Structure formats: C-alpha cells, structure tokens
Amino acid sequence: MSDILGLDSLFAELVLGIGAAILIGNGVAWIQHRRGRVPRGVTSVYRPGRAIFLSVIGLLMVVWGVASIASQA
C-alpha cells in the first residue's frame, strides 16, 4: 500500500519543501533588507543573525531532503 501512494518518500519531500520555504523566505527578507525596503505594518527590527541562522538550517534541510530522495531512487 505504501508503494502505491508513495508514502516512503513523503517525509523526505516534506523536509525538502519546508527547508526550501525557510531558505527562500529568509533569503528574500535578507535581500529586501539590503535594498532598504520594509514591509508595510512591520514594527519589529530586522535581525540579520536570525536570518542567516535560519537560512543555514533551511539549506541543511534541503540537502537532507534531496539526499534522502536520491537514495530512494
């Protein structure tokens, strides 16, 4: 049953998707900050250390997800 639905690779795909979202989101925030743009309604302060840390975590998740998917093929 799990072969038919592809549940074996579901966890790896979720890790890849969430990691990519974290990486892209923090990358866009970093680029927007460097350009001097602030989203409307945002009152908090931009923290570059947090954005870099989360980008590294997202990159690790992407690498892990791709490696897991590649090892299953």
Coordinates of C-alpha atoms in Angstrom, one line a residue:
M1 CA 0.0 0.0 0.0
S2 CA 2.8 2.5 0.8
D3 CA 4.4 1.8 -2.6
I4 CA 1.2 2.7 -4.4
L5 CA 0.7 6.0 -2.5
G6 CA 4.4 6.9 -2.3
L7 CA 4.4 7.2 1.4
D8 CA 8.0 6.1 1.6
S9 CA 9.3 9.3 0.2
L10 CA 6.7 11.6 1.8
F11 CA 8.8 12.5 4.8
A12 CA 11.8 13.4 2.6
E13 CA 9.6 15.5 0.3
L14 CA 8.2 17.4 3.3
V15 CA 11.7 18.1 4.7
L16 CA 12.7 19.3 1.3
G17 CA 9.7 21.6 0.9
I18 CA 9.9 23.1 4.3
G19 CA 13.6 23.6 4.0
A20 CA 13.2 25.3 0.7
A21 CA 10.5 27.6 2.1
I22 CA 12.7 28.6 5.0
L23 CA 15.7 29.2 2.8
I24 CA 13.8 31.2 0.2
G25 CA 11.8 33.2 2.7
N26 CA 14.9 34.3 4.7
G27 CA 16.8 34.9 1.5
V28 CA 14.1 37.3 0.3
A29 CA 14.0 39.0 3.7
W30 CA 17.8 39.5 3.6
I31 CA 17.7 40.9 0.0
Q32 CA 14.8 43.2 0.8
H33 CA 16.6 44.5 3.9
R34 CA 19.8 45.2 1.9
R35 CA 17.7 47.2 -0.5
G36 CA 16.2 49.2 2.3
R37 CA 12.7 48.0 1.9
V38 CA 10.5 47.4 4.9
P39 CA 7.1 45.6 4.5
R40 CA 4.0 47.7 5.5
G41 CA 2.8 47.1 9.0
V42 CA 6.1 45.6 10.3
T43 CA 7.2 47.2 13.5
S44 CA 9.8 44.7 14.6
V45 CA 13.5 45.0 13.9
Y46 CA 15.3 43.0 11.3
R47 CA 17.8 40.6 12.8
P48 CA 20.5 39.5 10.3
G49 CA 21.8 36.8 12.7
R50 CA 18.5 35.1 12.8
A51 CA 18.0 35.3 9.1
I52 CA 21.4 33.8 8.4
F53 CA 20.9 31.0 11.1
L54 CA 17.5 30.1 9.6
S55 CA 18.9 30.2 6.1
V56 CA 21.6 27.7 7.1
I57 CA 19.0 25.4 8.7
G58 CA 16.9 25.6 5.6
L59 CA 19.9 24.8 3.4
L60 CA 20.7 21.8 5.6
M61 CA 17.1 20.6 5.3
V62 CA 17.1 21.0 1.5
V63 CA 20.4 19.0 1.3
W64 CA 19.0 16.3 3.6
G65 CA 15.7 16.1 1.6
V66 CA 17.5 15.8 -1.7
A67 CA 19.9 13.2 -0.4
S68 CA 17.0 11.2 1.0
I69 CA 15.0 11.3 -2.2
A70 CA 18.1 10.4 -4.3
S71 CA 19.0 7.4 -2.1
Q72 CA 15.4 6.0 -2.5
A73 CA 15.6 6.1 -6.3

